Amino acid sequence: MTQAPGPIATFDQVTRRYGSLTALDGLHLQIERGQTVALLGPNGAGKTTTVELLLGLIQPDAGRVRLFGGPPARAIATGRVGAMLQDAGLPQGVRVAELIGLIRGLYPEPLSLADALRICDLEDVAERRVERVSGGQRQRLRLALALAGNPELLVLDEPTAALDVQARRAFWQRVRVWVAAGRTVLFATHRLEEADAVADRVIVLHGGRLVAEGTPERMKTRAIGQTASLEEAFLHFIQQGDA
Amino acid sequence: MTSYLSYLWLEAKRQWRDREAILFRLGIPTAVYLILNATAQDRTPSSGPGGRMVALAAFGAVISGLAAGPSLGEERANGWLRQLRVTPLRPSAAVAAKVAVAMSFALPSIALVTAMAGLVGHSEGIALGWARLAELVGLMWLATAPITAVGALIGLTFAAQAAQGATTLAFVVLWLAGGIFTPPASMPDALAAVARALPSYGVVQVGEHVTGASALSPSALAVLAAWIVGATALAALAWRRVVAR
């Protein structure tokens, strides 16, 4: 892996519209190597649009998105990114280990199959068919597919939406283990407690605009001039954004 | 290339594990052939010696060839193709793999009917050696390619349930109006014109050319060529629409 200097991802005045709806409005953003970044915002804030632009799944109407210094498609094609999309389905009739093995085979320096299974706690169902695993196991399999290539950047869009409290905590525990090796994570969420507990940088989106960013601690103090909860800070920034 | 082959291998494994798929694509055409042949009481079909064999082999080719439609539609709808787009795999590889696996079902489907005809087909007047029968299998299989392109086009145009419905409709049209069981010569003129323009009749004509029932007309090859070019071009357009949102 080359450790080129400079940000991993850059959004330069990026706008994206869907018909008359402006999903993202002149977003300017940089993501540095080694950060765990939370993209926080209410539903419709532009989180998924940001993720899809970053991954090259959609194109901006104005502005420019760069990933690893080039167009997103190139970063994807060279295996530098792993992603867990919102509600992405899985093919039927494949075994868990086979599917992870397939994805591993697409990347230049993947995790070993054993590591991918262990990190995501899928060892017991490795030989089971995908359609016969539980909802929680399915979600862990989707994380395993995002991690299997051992990518430099991991992108997660609302990864814990379908999980209960316990499973959610275990999920982030797994991501933390993975991040400890200096890799970069960007995740979209509308759960404040996740942003607070997991991220070392929070970006608040509202109505397609960036309304605040910083460490969770800084955001709490900056919002109202005293230490508040992230929830208070979040509401503060969003109301400001509406004004 | 390696990644395409590993995806193809996975796609082949999952479809060949599906017992229902094997039953429908391989079992039904062979079973129908044996039943028709047994109940026809040694009568040569109106379409000539080997007519039943060619019809049921074409029937198997159509069932197998359209297979890409529903699964492609489903994987587009459930987001699996989107997931593949964020991996280094070229996502069009998923479409190519569906077509290749559809072809992998068409070959044994045609071959099984032909093998049965080789064993019991004397009752419908078949007097072809195994070499000629192998030639029949190979040529009819190649002629199936346009039908697999139609399957891919359906899967890229319609999502999930709609793709299932469109595939069934295409199947019924090719089966009933496509010159498989009713030769165009026995159809009203307008319907016969439609039948002669459908790729299933091209498959039948390629088969009849080998059995000697009729000579292969240039127009039959032109129809097959037009379908493979047309369906592939439309599938490529549909693919661009899938990718560029």
Coordinates of C-alpha atoms in Angstrom, one line a residue:
Chain A
M1 CA 0.0 0.0 0.0
T2 CA 1.3 3.4 -0.9
Q3 CA 1.1 6.0 1.8
A4 CA 0.7 9.1 -0.3
P5 CA 0.4 12.3 1.6
G6 CA -2.7 14.4 1.6
P7 CA -6.3 13.6 2.3
I8 CA -7.8 10.3 1.3
A9 CA -11.0 11.8 0.1
T10 CA -11.9 15.3 -1.1
F11 CA -15.3 16.9 -1.9
D12 CA -14.8 20.2 -3.7
Q13 CA -18.1 22.2 -3.8
V14 CA -20.1 19.2 -4.7
T15 CA -23.7 19.5 -5.6
R16 CA -26.1 16.7 -6.5
R17 CA -29.7 17.1 -7.4
Y18 CA -32.6 14.6 -7.9
G19 CA -35.1 16.4 -10.0
S20 CA -36.0 19.5 -8.1
L21 CA -34.6 18.2 -4.9
T22 CA -31.0 19.3 -4.0
A23 CA -29.7 16.4 -2.0
L24 CA -26.2 17.9 -1.6
D25 CA -25.5 21.6 -1.9
G26 CA -21.9 22.7 -2.4
L27 CA -20.4 20.2 0.0
H28 CA -16.7 20.9 0.8
L29 CA -15.0 18.1 2.8
Q30 CA -11.7 16.4 3.4
I31 CA -11.1 13.0 5.0
E32 CA -7.6 12.4 6.4
R33 CA -5.9 9.1 6.7
G34 CA -6.3 7.2 9.9
Q35 CA -9.5 9.0 10.9
T36 CA -12.8 7.4 11.9
V37 CA -15.3 9.8 10.6
A38 CA -19.0 9.8 11.4
L39 CA -21.3 11.4 8.8
L40 CA -24.2 12.4 11.1
G41 CA -27.5 13.8 10.2
P42 CA -31.3 13.2 10.2
N43 CA -33.0 11.3 7.4
G44 CA -32.7 13.2 4.2
A45 CA -29.7 15.1 5.2
G46 CA -27.6 13.8 2.3
K47 CA -25.6 11.1 4.0
T48 CA -26.3 8.4 1.5
T49 CA -25.8 10.8 -1.4
T50 CA -22.4 11.6 0.1
V51 CA -21.5 8.0 0.4
E52 CA -22.7 7.2 -3.1
L53 CA -20.7 10.1 -4.6
L54 CA -17.6 9.0 -2.7
L55 CA -17.9 5.5 -4.1
G56 CA -18.6 6.7 -7.6
L57 CA -22.0 5.1 -7.7
I58 CA -23.4 8.4 -8.7
Q59 CA -21.8 11.5 -10.3
P60 CA -22.0 15.1 -9.0
D61 CA -24.0 17.7 -10.9
A62 CA -21.3 20.2 -10.0
G63 CA -18.0 20.1 -8.2
R64 CA -15.5 17.3 -7.9
V65 CA -15.0 14.2 -5.8
R66 CA -11.5 12.7 -5.5
L67 CA -10.7 9.5 -3.8
F68 CA -7.0 8.6 -3.2
G69 CA -6.1 11.5 -5.5
G70 CA -8.1 10.3 -8.5
P71 CA -11.6 9.6 -9.6
P72 CA -13.5 7.3 -7.2
A73 CA -13.9 4.6 -9.9
R74 CA -10.2 4.1 -10.1
A75 CA -9.8 3.8 -6.3
I76 CA -12.6 1.2 -6.3
A77 CA -11.0 -0.7 -9.3
T78 CA -7.6 -0.9 -7.6
G79 CA -9.1 -2.4 -4.4
R80 CA -8.4 0.5 -2.0
V81 CA -11.9 0.7 -0.7
G82 CA -14.3 -1.6 1.0
A83 CA -17.9 -0.6 1.4
M84 CA -21.1 -1.8 3.1
L85 CA -24.0 -0.2 1.4
Q86 CA -27.4 0.4 3.0
D87 CA -29.7 -2.7 2.5
A88 CA -27.4 -4.2 -0.1
G89 CA -28.7 -7.8 -0.8
L90 CA -26.8 -11.0 -1.0
P91 CA -27.0 -13.7 -3.7
Q92 CA -28.8 -16.9 -2.9
G93 CA -27.4 -20.4 -2.9
V94 CA -23.9 -19.4 -1.9
R95 CA -22.1 -20.4 1.2
V96 CA -20.8 -17.8 3.6
A97 CA -17.2 -18.8 3.2
E98 CA -17.5 -18.9 -0.6
L99 CA -18.9 -15.4 -0.8
I100 CA -16.1 -14.0 1.4
G101 CA -13.6 -16.0 -0.6
L102 CA -14.9 -14.5 -3.8
I103 CA -14.6 -10.9 -2.6
R104 CA -11.1 -11.7 -1.1
G105 CA -10.0 -12.9 -4.6
L106 CA -10.8 -9.5 -6.1
Y107 CA -8.4 -7.5 -3.9
P108 CA -4.6 -7.3 -4.1
E109 CA -3.8 -7.8 -0.4
P110 CA -6.9 -9.4 1.3
L111 CA -7.4 -10.6 4.8
S112 CA -7.1 -14.3 5.2
L113 CA -10.4 -16.1 5.1
A114 CA -9.9 -17.2 8.7
D115 CA -9.3 -13.6 9.9
A116 CA -12.4 -12.3 8.0
L117 CA -14.5 -15.1 9.6
R118 CA -13.1 -14.5 13.0
I119 CA -13.4 -10.7 13.1
C120 CA -17.0 -11.0 12.1
D121 CA -17.8 -14.0 14.3
L122 CA -18.9 -16.1 11.3
E123 CA -16.8 -19.2 11.9
D124 CA -19.8 -21.3 13.0
V125 CA -21.8 -20.5 9.9
A126 CA -18.9 -20.5 7.3
E127 CA -20.3 -23.5 5.4
R128 CA -24.0 -22.4 5.7
R129 CA -25.8 -21.0 2.7
V130 CA -26.3 -17.2 2.8
E131 CA -30.2 -17.5 2.8
R132 CA -30.1 -19.7 5.9
V133 CA -28.2 -17.4 8.3
S134 CA -29.9 -15.1 10.8
G135 CA -30.4 -11.4 10.3
G136 CA -27.5 -10.5 12.6
Q137 CA -25.3 -13.0 10.9
R138 CA -26.3 -11.5 7.6
Q139 CA -25.3 -8.1 8.7
R140 CA -21.9 -9.4 10.0
L141 CA -21.4 -11.1 6.6
R142 CA -22.0 -7.8 4.9
L143 CA -19.3 -6.3 7.1
A144 CA -17.0 -9.3 6.4
L145 CA -17.5 -8.6 2.6
A146 CA -16.5 -4.9 3.2
L147 CA -13.4 -6.0 5.2
A148 CA -12.4 -9.0 3.2
G149 CA -10.2 -7.1 0.8
N150 CA -8.3 -5.4 3.7
P151 CA -9.0 -2.0 2.2
E152 CA -7.3 1.3 3.2
L153 CA -10.7 2.9 3.5
L154 CA -13.8 1.3 4.9
V155 CA -17.1 3.0 4.1
L156 CA -20.3 2.0 6.0
D157 CA -23.7 3.4 5.3
E158 CA -26.0 3.0 8.3
P159 CA -24.4 -0.3 9.1
T160 CA -26.2 -1.0 12.3
A161 CA -29.7 0.0 11.3
A162 CA -31.1 -3.5 11.6
L163 CA -29.2 -4.5 14.8
D164 CA -30.3 -4.6 18.4
V165 CA -28.3 -2.8 21.1
Q166 CA -26.1 -5.8 21.9
A167 CA -25.3 -6.6 18.3
R168 CA -24.7 -2.9 17.6
R169 CA -22.1 -2.7 20.4
A170 CA -20.4 -5.9 19.2
F171 CA -20.4 -4.5 15.6
W172 CA -18.5 -1.4 16.6
Q173 CA -16.2 -3.5 18.7
R174 CA -15.2 -5.4 15.5
V175 CA -14.8 -2.2 13.5
R176 CA -12.5 -0.8 16.3
V177 CA -10.3 -3.8 16.2
W178 CA -9.9 -3.3 12.5
V179 CA -9.3 0.4 12.7
A180 CA -6.6 0.0 15.4
A181 CA -4.2 -0.8 12.6
G182 CA -4.3 2.8 11.3
R183 CA -7.0 2.4 8.7
T184 CA -9.6 5.0 7.7
V185 CA -13.3 4.6 8.3
L186 CA -16.2 6.7 7.1
F187 CA -19.6 5.8 8.4
A188 CA -23.0 7.4 7.9
T189 CA -25.4 7.2 10.9
H190 CA -28.3 9.0 12.4
R191 CA -27.5 7.6 15.9
L192 CA -25.7 10.2 18.0
E193 CA -24.4 7.7 20.5
E194 CA -22.6 5.9 17.7
A195 CA -20.9 9.0 16.5
D196 CA -20.0 9.9 20.0
A197 CA -18.6 6.6 21.0
V198 CA -16.9 5.5 17.8
A199 CA -15.8 8.5 15.7
D200 CA -12.9 10.8 16.3
R201 CA -14.4 13.3 13.9
V202 CA -18.0 14.1 13.3
I203 CA -19.5 15.8 10.3
V204 CA -23.0 17.0 10.7
L205 CA -25.1 17.2 7.5
H206 CA -28.4 18.9 7.3
G207 CA -30.5 19.7 4.2
G208 CA -27.5 18.7 2.0
R209 CA -25.1 21.1 3.7
L210 CA -22.3 20.7 6.2
V211 CA -23.5 22.5 9.3
A212 CA -20.8 21.5 11.7
E213 CA -17.7 19.4 12.1
G214 CA -15.1 18.5 14.7
T215 CA -14.3 16.0 17.4
P216 CA -17.3 14.9 19.4
E217 CA -15.9 16.7 22.4
R218 CA -15.3 20.0 20.5
M219 CA -18.7 19.9 19.1
K220 CA -20.3 19.5 22.5
T221 CA -18.5 22.6 23.9
R222 CA -18.7 24.7 20.7
A223 CA -22.4 24.4 20.4
I224 CA -23.7 26.2 23.4
G225 CA -20.5 27.5 24.9
Q226 CA -20.4 24.8 27.6
T227 CA -20.2 21.0 27.8
A228 CA -23.4 19.7 26.5
S229 CA -24.4 16.3 25.3
L230 CA -23.8 15.6 21.7
E231 CA -27.5 15.4 21.3
E232 CA -27.9 19.0 22.4
A233 CA -25.1 20.1 20.2
F234 CA -26.6 18.3 17.3
L235 CA -30.0 19.9 17.6
H236 CA -28.3 23.2 18.1
F237 CA -26.4 22.9 14.8
I238 CA -29.4 21.7 12.9
Q239 CA -31.6 24.5 14.2
Q240 CA -28.9 26.9 13.2
G241 CA -28.8 25.3 9.8
D242 CA -32.5 25.8 9.4
A243 CA -32.3 29.5 10.4
Chain B
M1 CA -9.9 -12.1 -16.1
T2 CA -9.1 -14.2 -13.1
S3 CA -11.7 -12.3 -11.1
Y4 CA -14.2 -12.8 -13.8
L5 CA -13.6 -16.5 -13.9
S6 CA -13.9 -16.8 -10.1
Y7 CA -17.2 -14.9 -10.3
L8 CA -18.4 -17.2 -13.1
W9 CA -17.4 -20.3 -11.1
L10 CA -19.4 -19.0 -8.1
E11 CA -22.4 -18.2 -10.3
A12 CA -22.3 -21.6 -11.9
K13 CA -22.0 -23.4 -8.5
R14 CA -25.0 -21.6 -7.1
Q15 CA -27.3 -22.2 -10.1
W16 CA -26.2 -25.8 -10.5
R17 CA -27.0 -26.4 -6.8
D18 CA -30.6 -25.4 -7.4
R19 CA -32.5 -28.6 -7.9
E20 CA -35.6 -26.9 -9.2
A21 CA -33.6 -25.1 -11.8
I22 CA -32.1 -28.4 -13.0
L23 CA -35.5 -30.1 -13.0
F24 CA -37.1 -27.4 -15.1
R25 CA -34.3 -26.7 -17.5
L26 CA -33.1 -30.3 -18.0
G27 CA -35.8 -32.6 -16.7
I28 CA -38.9 -31.2 -18.2
P29 CA -37.9 -31.1 -21.9
T30 CA -36.5 -34.6 -21.7
A31 CA -39.6 -35.9 -19.9
V32 CA -42.0 -34.2 -22.3
Y33 CA -40.0 -35.7 -25.2
L34 CA -40.3 -39.2 -23.8
I35 CA -44.0 -38.9 -23.1
L36 CA -44.8 -37.4 -26.5
N37 CA -42.8 -40.1 -28.2
A38 CA -44.4 -42.9 -26.2
T39 CA -47.9 -41.7 -26.9
A40 CA -47.4 -40.9 -30.6
Q41 CA -47.4 -44.7 -31.4
D42 CA -44.7 -44.8 -33.9
R43 CA -46.1 -42.0 -36.0
T44 CA -43.6 -39.7 -37.7
P45 CA -44.4 -36.1 -36.7
S46 CA -45.9 -33.8 -39.3
S47 CA -42.6 -31.8 -39.1
G48 CA -40.7 -34.8 -40.4
P49 CA -38.5 -37.4 -38.9
G50 CA -36.9 -36.1 -35.7
G51 CA -39.4 -33.2 -35.5
R52 CA -40.2 -34.0 -31.9
M53 CA -36.6 -34.2 -30.9
V54 CA -35.8 -30.8 -32.5
A55 CA -38.9 -29.2 -31.0
L56 CA -38.1 -30.4 -27.4
A57 CA -34.4 -29.6 -27.8
A58 CA -35.5 -26.1 -28.8
F59 CA -37.9 -26.0 -25.9
G60 CA -35.0 -26.8 -23.5
A61 CA -32.9 -24.2 -25.2
V62 CA -35.6 -21.6 -24.6
I63 CA -36.1 -22.5 -20.9
S64 CA -32.4 -22.5 -20.2
G65 CA -31.6 -19.5 -22.4
L66 CA -34.0 -17.2 -20.7
A67 CA -32.6 -18.2 -17.2
A68 CA -30.5 -15.0 -16.8
G69 CA -33.7 -12.8 -16.7
P70 CA -35.2 -13.4 -13.3
S71 CA -32.0 -13.8 -11.3
L72 CA -30.5 -10.7 -12.8
G73 CA -33.6 -8.7 -12.1
E74 CA -33.6 -9.9 -8.5
E75 CA -30.0 -9.1 -7.9
R76 CA -30.5 -5.7 -9.4
A77 CA -33.5 -5.1 -7.1
N78 CA -31.9 -6.4 -3.9
G79 CA -28.8 -4.4 -4.4
W80 CA -26.2 -7.2 -4.9
L81 CA -25.1 -5.7 -8.2
R82 CA -24.6 -2.4 -6.4
Q83 CA -22.5 -4.1 -3.8
L84 CA -20.4 -5.6 -6.7
R85 CA -19.9 -2.1 -8.1
V86 CA -18.0 -1.1 -5.0
T87 CA -15.6 -4.0 -5.4
P88 CA -12.7 -4.2 -8.0
L89 CA -14.8 -6.6 -10.1
R90 CA -16.1 -5.1 -13.3
P91 CA -19.8 -5.2 -12.6
S92 CA -20.6 -6.2 -16.2
A93 CA -18.9 -9.5 -15.3
A94 CA -22.0 -10.3 -13.3
V95 CA -24.1 -10.0 -16.5
A96 CA -21.6 -12.0 -18.6
A97 CA -21.6 -14.7 -15.9
K98 CA -25.4 -15.0 -16.0
V99 CA -25.3 -15.4 -19.8
A100 CA -22.5 -18.0 -19.6
V101 CA -24.3 -20.0 -17.0
A102 CA -27.5 -19.9 -19.0
M103 CA -25.5 -21.4 -21.9
S104 CA -24.1 -24.0 -19.5
F105 CA -27.7 -25.2 -18.9
A106 CA -28.8 -25.0 -22.5
L107 CA -26.1 -27.5 -23.6
P108 CA -27.1 -30.4 -21.4
S109 CA -30.7 -29.6 -21.9
I110 CA -30.4 -30.0 -25.7
A111 CA -28.0 -32.9 -25.3
L112 CA -30.3 -34.9 -23.0
V113 CA -33.3 -34.6 -25.4
T114 CA -31.1 -35.6 -28.3
A115 CA -29.5 -38.5 -26.4
M116 CA -33.0 -39.8 -25.6
A117 CA -33.9 -39.4 -29.2
G118 CA -30.8 -41.4 -30.1
L119 CA -32.0 -44.2 -27.9
V120 CA -35.8 -44.3 -28.7
G121 CA -36.2 -41.9 -31.5
H122 CA -36.5 -44.6 -34.2
S123 CA -40.2 -44.4 -33.4
E124 CA -40.3 -40.9 -34.9
G125 CA -38.2 -42.0 -37.9
I126 CA -34.8 -40.8 -36.7
A127 CA -32.0 -42.6 -38.5
L128 CA -29.1 -40.4 -37.6
G129 CA -25.8 -41.6 -36.3
W130 CA -24.4 -40.3 -33.0
A131 CA -21.9 -38.1 -34.9
R132 CA -24.8 -36.3 -36.6
L133 CA -26.7 -36.1 -33.3
A134 CA -23.6 -34.5 -31.7
E135 CA -23.5 -32.0 -34.5
L136 CA -27.2 -31.3 -33.9
V137 CA -26.5 -30.6 -30.3
G138 CA -23.6 -28.3 -31.0
L139 CA -25.3 -26.2 -33.7
M140 CA -28.6 -25.9 -31.8
W141 CA -26.6 -24.9 -28.7
L142 CA -24.8 -22.1 -30.6
A143 CA -28.1 -20.9 -32.0
T144 CA -29.3 -20.5 -28.4
A145 CA -27.0 -17.6 -27.8
P146 CA -29.5 -14.9 -29.0
I147 CA -32.0 -16.3 -26.5
T148 CA -29.6 -15.8 -23.6
A149 CA -29.1 -12.2 -24.8
V150 CA -32.8 -11.7 -24.6
G151 CA -32.7 -13.2 -21.0
A152 CA -30.0 -10.7 -20.0
L153 CA -32.0 -7.8 -21.6
I154 CA -35.1 -8.8 -19.6
G155 CA -33.1 -8.9 -16.4
L156 CA -31.5 -5.5 -17.0
T157 CA -34.8 -3.9 -18.0
F158 CA -37.2 -5.2 -15.4
A159 CA -36.6 -5.6 -11.7
A160 CA -37.5 -8.7 -9.6
Q161 CA -41.1 -9.6 -10.0
A162 CA -41.5 -7.8 -13.3
A163 CA -38.4 -9.7 -14.7
Q164 CA -40.0 -13.0 -13.6
G165 CA -43.2 -12.0 -15.4
A166 CA -41.5 -10.8 -18.5
T167 CA -39.4 -14.0 -18.6
T168 CA -42.6 -16.1 -18.4
L169 CA -44.2 -14.0 -21.1
A170 CA -41.1 -14.3 -23.4
F171 CA -41.1 -18.1 -22.7
V172 CA -44.8 -18.4 -23.7
V173 CA -44.4 -16.3 -26.8
L174 CA -41.3 -18.3 -28.0
W175 CA -42.9 -21.6 -27.1
L176 CA -46.4 -21.0 -28.7
A177 CA -45.7 -18.5 -31.4
G178 CA -42.0 -19.3 -32.0
G179 CA -42.4 -22.2 -34.3
I180 CA -41.5 -24.9 -31.7
F181 CA -44.5 -27.1 -31.6
T182 CA -46.5 -25.6 -34.4
P183 CA -44.5 -25.1 -37.6
P184 CA -45.1 -21.7 -39.3
A185 CA -46.4 -23.5 -42.3
S186 CA -49.5 -24.6 -40.3
M187 CA -50.1 -21.1 -38.9
P188 CA -52.2 -18.2 -40.3
D189 CA -50.0 -16.0 -42.4
A190 CA -49.6 -13.1 -40.0
L191 CA -48.7 -15.5 -37.1
A192 CA -46.3 -17.4 -39.4
A193 CA -44.5 -14.2 -40.2
V194 CA -44.1 -13.5 -36.5
A195 CA -42.8 -17.1 -35.9
R196 CA -40.2 -16.8 -38.6
A197 CA -38.9 -13.6 -37.0
L198 CA -38.4 -15.2 -33.6
P199 CA -35.1 -16.6 -32.4
S200 CA -36.7 -19.9 -31.2
Y201 CA -37.7 -20.7 -34.8
G202 CA -34.1 -20.1 -35.8
V203 CA -33.0 -22.7 -33.2
V204 CA -35.6 -25.1 -34.7
Q205 CA -34.4 -24.4 -38.3
V206 CA -30.8 -25.1 -37.3
G207 CA -32.0 -28.4 -35.9
E208 CA -34.1 -29.3 -38.9
H209 CA -31.1 -28.5 -41.2
V210 CA -29.2 -31.3 -39.4
T211 CA -32.1 -33.8 -39.5
G212 CA -32.6 -33.0 -43.1
A213 CA -36.2 -31.9 -42.6
S214 CA -35.6 -28.6 -44.3
A215 CA -32.7 -26.7 -45.7
L216 CA -31.3 -23.9 -43.6
S217 CA -32.4 -20.6 -45.2
P218 CA -30.2 -17.6 -45.1
S219 CA -33.1 -15.7 -43.5
A220 CA -33.0 -18.0 -40.5
L221 CA -29.4 -17.2 -39.9
A222 CA -30.1 -13.5 -40.4
V223 CA -32.9 -13.7 -37.8
L224 CA -30.6 -15.2 -35.3
A225 CA -27.8 -12.7 -36.0
A226 CA -30.3 -9.8 -35.8
W227 CA -31.5 -11.1 -32.4
I228 CA -28.1 -11.5 -30.9
V229 CA -26.9 -8.1 -32.1
G230 CA -30.2 -6.3 -31.3
A231 CA -30.6 -7.9 -27.8
T232 CA -27.0 -7.4 -26.9
A233 CA -27.0 -3.7 -28.0
L234 CA -30.3 -3.1 -26.0
A235 CA -28.9 -4.9 -23.0
A236 CA -25.8 -2.7 -23.2
L237 CA -28.0 0.4 -23.2
A238 CA -30.0 -0.9 -20.3
W239 CA -26.8 -1.6 -18.5
R240 CA -25.7 2.0 -19.0
R241 CA -28.9 3.1 -17.5
V242 CA -28.4 0.8 -14.5
V243 CA -24.9 2.1 -13.9
A244 CA -25.5 5.8 -14.5
R245 CA -28.1 6.9 -12.0

